[in-house]
PDB file of C-alpha atoms in Angstrom:
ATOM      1  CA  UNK K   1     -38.666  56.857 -50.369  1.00  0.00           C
ATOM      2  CA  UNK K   2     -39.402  53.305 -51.113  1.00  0.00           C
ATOM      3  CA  UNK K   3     -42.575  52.872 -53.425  1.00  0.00           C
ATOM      4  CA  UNK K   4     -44.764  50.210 -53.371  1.00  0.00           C
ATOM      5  CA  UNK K   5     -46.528  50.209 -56.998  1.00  0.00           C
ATOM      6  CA  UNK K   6     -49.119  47.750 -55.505  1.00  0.00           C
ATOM      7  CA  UNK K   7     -50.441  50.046 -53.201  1.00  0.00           C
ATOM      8  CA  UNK K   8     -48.992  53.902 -54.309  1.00  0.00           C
ATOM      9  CA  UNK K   9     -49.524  56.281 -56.643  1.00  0.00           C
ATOM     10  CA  UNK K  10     -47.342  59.266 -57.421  1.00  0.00           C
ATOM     11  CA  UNK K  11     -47.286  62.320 -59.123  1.00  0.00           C
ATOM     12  CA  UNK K  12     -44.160  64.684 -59.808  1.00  0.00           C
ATOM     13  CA  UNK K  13     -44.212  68.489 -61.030  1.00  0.00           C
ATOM     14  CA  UNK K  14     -41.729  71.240 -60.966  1.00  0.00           C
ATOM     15  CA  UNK K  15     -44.032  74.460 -59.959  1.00  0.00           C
ATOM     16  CA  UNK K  16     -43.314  77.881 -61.379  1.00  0.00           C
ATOM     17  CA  UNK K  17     -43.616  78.915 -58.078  1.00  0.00           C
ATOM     18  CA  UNK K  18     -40.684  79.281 -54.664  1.00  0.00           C
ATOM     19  CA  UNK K  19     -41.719  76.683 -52.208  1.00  0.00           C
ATOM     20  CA  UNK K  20     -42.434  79.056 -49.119  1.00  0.00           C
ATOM     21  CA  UNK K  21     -45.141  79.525 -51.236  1.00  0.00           C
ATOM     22  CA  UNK K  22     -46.565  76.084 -52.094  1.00  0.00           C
ATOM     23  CA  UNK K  23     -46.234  75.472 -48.507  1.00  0.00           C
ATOM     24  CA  UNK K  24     -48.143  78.527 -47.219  1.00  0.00           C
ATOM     25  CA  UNK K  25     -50.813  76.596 -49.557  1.00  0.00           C
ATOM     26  CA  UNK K  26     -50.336  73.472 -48.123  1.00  0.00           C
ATOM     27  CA  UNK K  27     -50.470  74.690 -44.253  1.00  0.00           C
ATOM     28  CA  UNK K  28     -52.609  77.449 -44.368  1.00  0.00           C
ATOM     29  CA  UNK K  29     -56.595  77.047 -44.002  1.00  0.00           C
ATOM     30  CA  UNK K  30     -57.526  80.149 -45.608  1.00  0.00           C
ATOM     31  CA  UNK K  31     -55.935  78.640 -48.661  1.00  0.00           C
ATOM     32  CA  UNK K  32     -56.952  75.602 -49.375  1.00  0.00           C
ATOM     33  CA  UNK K  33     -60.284  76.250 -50.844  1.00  0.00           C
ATOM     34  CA  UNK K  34     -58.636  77.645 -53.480  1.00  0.00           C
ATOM     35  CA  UNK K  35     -57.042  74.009 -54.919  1.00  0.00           C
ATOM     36  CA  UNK K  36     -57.808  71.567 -52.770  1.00  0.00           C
ATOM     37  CA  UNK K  37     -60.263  69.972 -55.229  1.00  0.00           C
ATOM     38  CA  UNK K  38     -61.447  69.916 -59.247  1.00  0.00           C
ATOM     39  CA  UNK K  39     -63.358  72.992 -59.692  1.00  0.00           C
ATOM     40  CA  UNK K  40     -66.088  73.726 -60.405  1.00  0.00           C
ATOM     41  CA  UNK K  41     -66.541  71.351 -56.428  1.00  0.00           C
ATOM     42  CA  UNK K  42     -65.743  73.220 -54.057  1.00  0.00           C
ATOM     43  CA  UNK K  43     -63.649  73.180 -50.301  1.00  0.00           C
ATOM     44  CA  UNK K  44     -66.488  75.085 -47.978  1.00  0.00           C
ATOM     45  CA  UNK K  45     -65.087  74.469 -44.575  1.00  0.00           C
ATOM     46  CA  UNK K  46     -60.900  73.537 -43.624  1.00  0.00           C
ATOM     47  CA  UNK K  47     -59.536  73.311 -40.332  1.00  0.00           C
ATOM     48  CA  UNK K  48     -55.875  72.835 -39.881  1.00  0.00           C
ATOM     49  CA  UNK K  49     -53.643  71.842 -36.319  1.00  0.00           C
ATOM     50  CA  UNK K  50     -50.315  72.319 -37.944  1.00  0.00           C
ATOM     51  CA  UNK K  51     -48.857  69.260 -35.879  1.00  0.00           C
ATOM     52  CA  UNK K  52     -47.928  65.392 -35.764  1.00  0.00           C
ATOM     53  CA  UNK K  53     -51.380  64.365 -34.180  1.00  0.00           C
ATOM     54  CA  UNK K  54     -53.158  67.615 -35.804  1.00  0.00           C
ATOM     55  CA  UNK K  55     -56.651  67.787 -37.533  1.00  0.00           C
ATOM     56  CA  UNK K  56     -56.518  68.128 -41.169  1.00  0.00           C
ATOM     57  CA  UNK K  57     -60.020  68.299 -41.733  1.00  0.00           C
ATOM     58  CA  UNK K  58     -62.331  69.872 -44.672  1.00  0.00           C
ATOM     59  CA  UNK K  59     -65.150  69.451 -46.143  1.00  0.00           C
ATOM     60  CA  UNK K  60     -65.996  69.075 -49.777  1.00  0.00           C
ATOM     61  CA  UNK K  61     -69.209  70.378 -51.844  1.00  0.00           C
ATOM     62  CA  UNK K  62     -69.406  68.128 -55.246  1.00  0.00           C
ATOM     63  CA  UNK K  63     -72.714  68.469 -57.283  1.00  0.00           C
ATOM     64  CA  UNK K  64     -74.313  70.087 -53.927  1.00  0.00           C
ATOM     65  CA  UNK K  65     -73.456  67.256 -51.510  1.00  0.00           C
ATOM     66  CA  UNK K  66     -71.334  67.629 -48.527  1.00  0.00           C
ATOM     67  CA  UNK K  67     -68.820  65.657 -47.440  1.00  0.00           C
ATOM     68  CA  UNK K  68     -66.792  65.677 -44.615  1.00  0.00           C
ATOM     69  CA  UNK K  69     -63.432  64.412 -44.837  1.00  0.00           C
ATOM     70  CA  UNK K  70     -61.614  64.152 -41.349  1.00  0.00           C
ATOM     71  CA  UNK K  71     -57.884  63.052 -40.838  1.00  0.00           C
ATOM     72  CA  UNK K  72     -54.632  64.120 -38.936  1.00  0.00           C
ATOM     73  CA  UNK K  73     -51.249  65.090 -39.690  1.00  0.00           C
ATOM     74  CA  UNK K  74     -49.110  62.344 -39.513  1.00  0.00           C
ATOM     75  CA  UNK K  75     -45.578  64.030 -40.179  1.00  0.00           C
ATOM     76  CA  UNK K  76     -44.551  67.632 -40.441  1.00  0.00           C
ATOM     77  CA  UNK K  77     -41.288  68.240 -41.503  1.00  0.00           C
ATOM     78  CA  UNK K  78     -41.265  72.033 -41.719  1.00  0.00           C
ATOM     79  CA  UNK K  79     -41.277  73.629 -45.148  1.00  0.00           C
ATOM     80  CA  UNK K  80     -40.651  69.504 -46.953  1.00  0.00           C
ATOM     81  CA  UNK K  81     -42.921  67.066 -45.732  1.00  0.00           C
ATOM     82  CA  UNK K  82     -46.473  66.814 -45.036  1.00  0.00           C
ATOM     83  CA  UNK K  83     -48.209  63.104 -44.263  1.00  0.00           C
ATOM     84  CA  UNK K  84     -51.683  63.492 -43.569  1.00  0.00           C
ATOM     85  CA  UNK K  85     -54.609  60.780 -44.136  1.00  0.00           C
ATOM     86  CA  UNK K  86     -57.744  59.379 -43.425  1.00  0.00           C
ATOM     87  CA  UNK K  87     -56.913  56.414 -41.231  1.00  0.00           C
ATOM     88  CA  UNK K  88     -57.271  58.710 -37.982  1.00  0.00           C
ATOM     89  CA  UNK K  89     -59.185  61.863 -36.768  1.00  0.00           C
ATOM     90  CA  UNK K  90     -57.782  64.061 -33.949  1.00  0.00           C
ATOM     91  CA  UNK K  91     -56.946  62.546 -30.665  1.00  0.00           C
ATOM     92  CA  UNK K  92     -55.870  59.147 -32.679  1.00  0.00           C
ATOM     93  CA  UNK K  93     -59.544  57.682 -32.956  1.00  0.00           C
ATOM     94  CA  UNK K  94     -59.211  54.816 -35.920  1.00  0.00           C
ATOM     95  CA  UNK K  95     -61.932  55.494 -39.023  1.00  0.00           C
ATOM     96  CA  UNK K  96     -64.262  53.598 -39.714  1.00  0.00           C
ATOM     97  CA  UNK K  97     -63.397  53.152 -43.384  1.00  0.00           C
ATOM     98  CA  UNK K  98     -60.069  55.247 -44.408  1.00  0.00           C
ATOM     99  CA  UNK K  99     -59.500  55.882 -48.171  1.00  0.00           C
ATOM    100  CA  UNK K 100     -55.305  56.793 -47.939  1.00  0.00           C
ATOM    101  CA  UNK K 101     -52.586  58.841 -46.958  1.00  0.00           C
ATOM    102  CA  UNK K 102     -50.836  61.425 -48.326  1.00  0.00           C
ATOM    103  CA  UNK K 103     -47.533  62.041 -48.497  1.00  0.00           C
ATOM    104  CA  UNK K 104     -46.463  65.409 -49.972  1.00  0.00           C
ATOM    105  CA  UNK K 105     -42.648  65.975 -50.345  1.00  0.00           C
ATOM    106  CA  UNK K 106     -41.150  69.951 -51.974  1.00  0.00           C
ATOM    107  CA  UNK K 107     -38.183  70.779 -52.381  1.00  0.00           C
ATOM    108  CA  UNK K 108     -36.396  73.631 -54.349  1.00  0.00           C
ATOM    109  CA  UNK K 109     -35.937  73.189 -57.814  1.00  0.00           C
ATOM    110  CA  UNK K 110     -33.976  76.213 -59.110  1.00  0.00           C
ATOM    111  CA  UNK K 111     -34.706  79.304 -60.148  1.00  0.00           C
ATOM    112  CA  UNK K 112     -37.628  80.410 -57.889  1.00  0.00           C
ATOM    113  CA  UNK K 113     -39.041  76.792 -58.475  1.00  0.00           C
ATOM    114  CA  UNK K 114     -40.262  74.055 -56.636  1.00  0.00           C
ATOM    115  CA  UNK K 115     -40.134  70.083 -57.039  1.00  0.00           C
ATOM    116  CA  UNK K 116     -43.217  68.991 -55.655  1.00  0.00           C
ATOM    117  CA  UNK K 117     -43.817  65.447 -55.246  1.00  0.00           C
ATOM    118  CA  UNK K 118     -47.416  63.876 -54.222  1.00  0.00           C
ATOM    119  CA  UNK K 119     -48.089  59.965 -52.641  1.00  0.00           C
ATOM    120  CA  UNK K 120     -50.757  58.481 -52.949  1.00  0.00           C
ATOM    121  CA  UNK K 121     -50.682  55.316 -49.932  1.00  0.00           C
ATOM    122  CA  UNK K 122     -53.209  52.775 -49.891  1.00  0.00           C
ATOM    123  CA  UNK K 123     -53.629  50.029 -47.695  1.00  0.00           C
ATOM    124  CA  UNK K 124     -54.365  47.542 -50.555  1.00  0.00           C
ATOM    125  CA  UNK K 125     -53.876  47.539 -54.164  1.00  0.00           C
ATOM    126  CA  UNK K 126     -57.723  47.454 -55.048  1.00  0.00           C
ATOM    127  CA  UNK K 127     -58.003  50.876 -53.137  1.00  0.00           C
ATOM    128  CA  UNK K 128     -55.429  51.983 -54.951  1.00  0.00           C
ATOM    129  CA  UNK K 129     -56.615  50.661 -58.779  1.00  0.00           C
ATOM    130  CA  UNK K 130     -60.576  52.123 -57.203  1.00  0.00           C
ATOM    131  CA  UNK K 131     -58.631  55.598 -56.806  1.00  0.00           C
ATOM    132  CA  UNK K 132     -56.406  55.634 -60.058  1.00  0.00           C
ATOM    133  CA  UNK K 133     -60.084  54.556 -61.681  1.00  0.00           C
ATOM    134  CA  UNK K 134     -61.651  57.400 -59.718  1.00  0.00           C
ATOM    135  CA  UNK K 135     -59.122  59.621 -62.258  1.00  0.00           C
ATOM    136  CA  UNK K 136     -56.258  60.157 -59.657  1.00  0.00           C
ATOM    137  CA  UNK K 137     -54.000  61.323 -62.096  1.00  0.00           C
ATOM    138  CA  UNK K 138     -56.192  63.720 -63.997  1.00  0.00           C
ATOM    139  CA  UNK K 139     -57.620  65.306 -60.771  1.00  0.00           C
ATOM    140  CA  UNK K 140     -54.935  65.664 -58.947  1.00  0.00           C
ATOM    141  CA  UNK K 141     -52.897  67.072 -62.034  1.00  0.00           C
ATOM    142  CA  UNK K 142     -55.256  69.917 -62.043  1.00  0.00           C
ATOM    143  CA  UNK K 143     -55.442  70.295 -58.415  1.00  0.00           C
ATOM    144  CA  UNK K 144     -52.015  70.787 -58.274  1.00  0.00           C
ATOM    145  CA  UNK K 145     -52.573  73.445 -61.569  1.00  0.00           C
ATOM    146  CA  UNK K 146     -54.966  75.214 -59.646  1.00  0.00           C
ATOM    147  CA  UNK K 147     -52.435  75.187 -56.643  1.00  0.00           C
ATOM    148  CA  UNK K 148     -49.461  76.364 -58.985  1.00  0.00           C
ATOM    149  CA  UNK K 149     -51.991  79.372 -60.223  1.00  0.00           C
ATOM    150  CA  UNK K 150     -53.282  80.194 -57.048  1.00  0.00           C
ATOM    151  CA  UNK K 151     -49.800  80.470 -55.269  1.00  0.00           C
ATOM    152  CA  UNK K 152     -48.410  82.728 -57.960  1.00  0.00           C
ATOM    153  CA  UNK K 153     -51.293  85.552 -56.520  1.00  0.00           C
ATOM    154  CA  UNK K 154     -49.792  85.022 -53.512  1.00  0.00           C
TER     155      UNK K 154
END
């Protein structure tokens, strides 16, 4: 996949964990709360249509505010790929004000291991400096621990 550095952000990790597993995490409502975001916030509500065209929606507690975050699945490659953003809600409305997309790519690594790789799109590169500024890198490194430690119970 062609990567724009202007407007992406990326993040690879080999998991300690098989990738049936990561994506049971990935696809599975019930789940995310449990790495979805930094602790100590918190995932209080998910809702998952496991589909191009599919909510992916959840909503996030941080410091006691809620925030709803609503987006679709763009592409669902079964057990690989998952594209899922901002820039549309269920039944293809437009947002108001989308943030990015999300492209997460796994893969088997070996050993009872996956390669998980995590895109960050943006639709210009001052939403993508705002979001590495926000900590990108740092928060999703230990959303993606949490994920790796939660899947291993699974």
């Amino acid at each position: 996949m062609e990567l724009d550095p202007e407007t992406d952000l990326k993040i690879e990790r080999i998991l300690d964990v098989p990738r049936e597993k990561i994506w049971a995490c990935w696809t599975q409502p019930q789940h995310i709360p449990h790495f979805f975001i930094p602790k100590p916030h918190r995932i209080t509500a998910c809702e998952i249509n496991l589909k191009t065209g599919g909510r992916f929606n959840t909503v996030f507690d941080i410091d006691g505010n809620q925030i709803e975050n609503q987006g679709i699945f763009l592409e669902v490659v079964d057990g690989e790929k998952l594209v899922f953003g901002d820039t549309y809600t269920e039944g293809w409305k437009p947002a108001a004000d989308p943030f990015m997309t999300a492209i997460i790519l796994m893969e088997d690594a070996g050993a009872g291991k996956t390669k998980l790789t995590a895109i960050a799109r943006h639709r210009s590169a001052e939403i993508r400096q705002k979001h590495e500024d926000m900590g990108f890198y740092s928060g999703w490194n230990i959303m993606i621990d949490q994920l790796q430690d939660y899947a291993k119970t699974l």
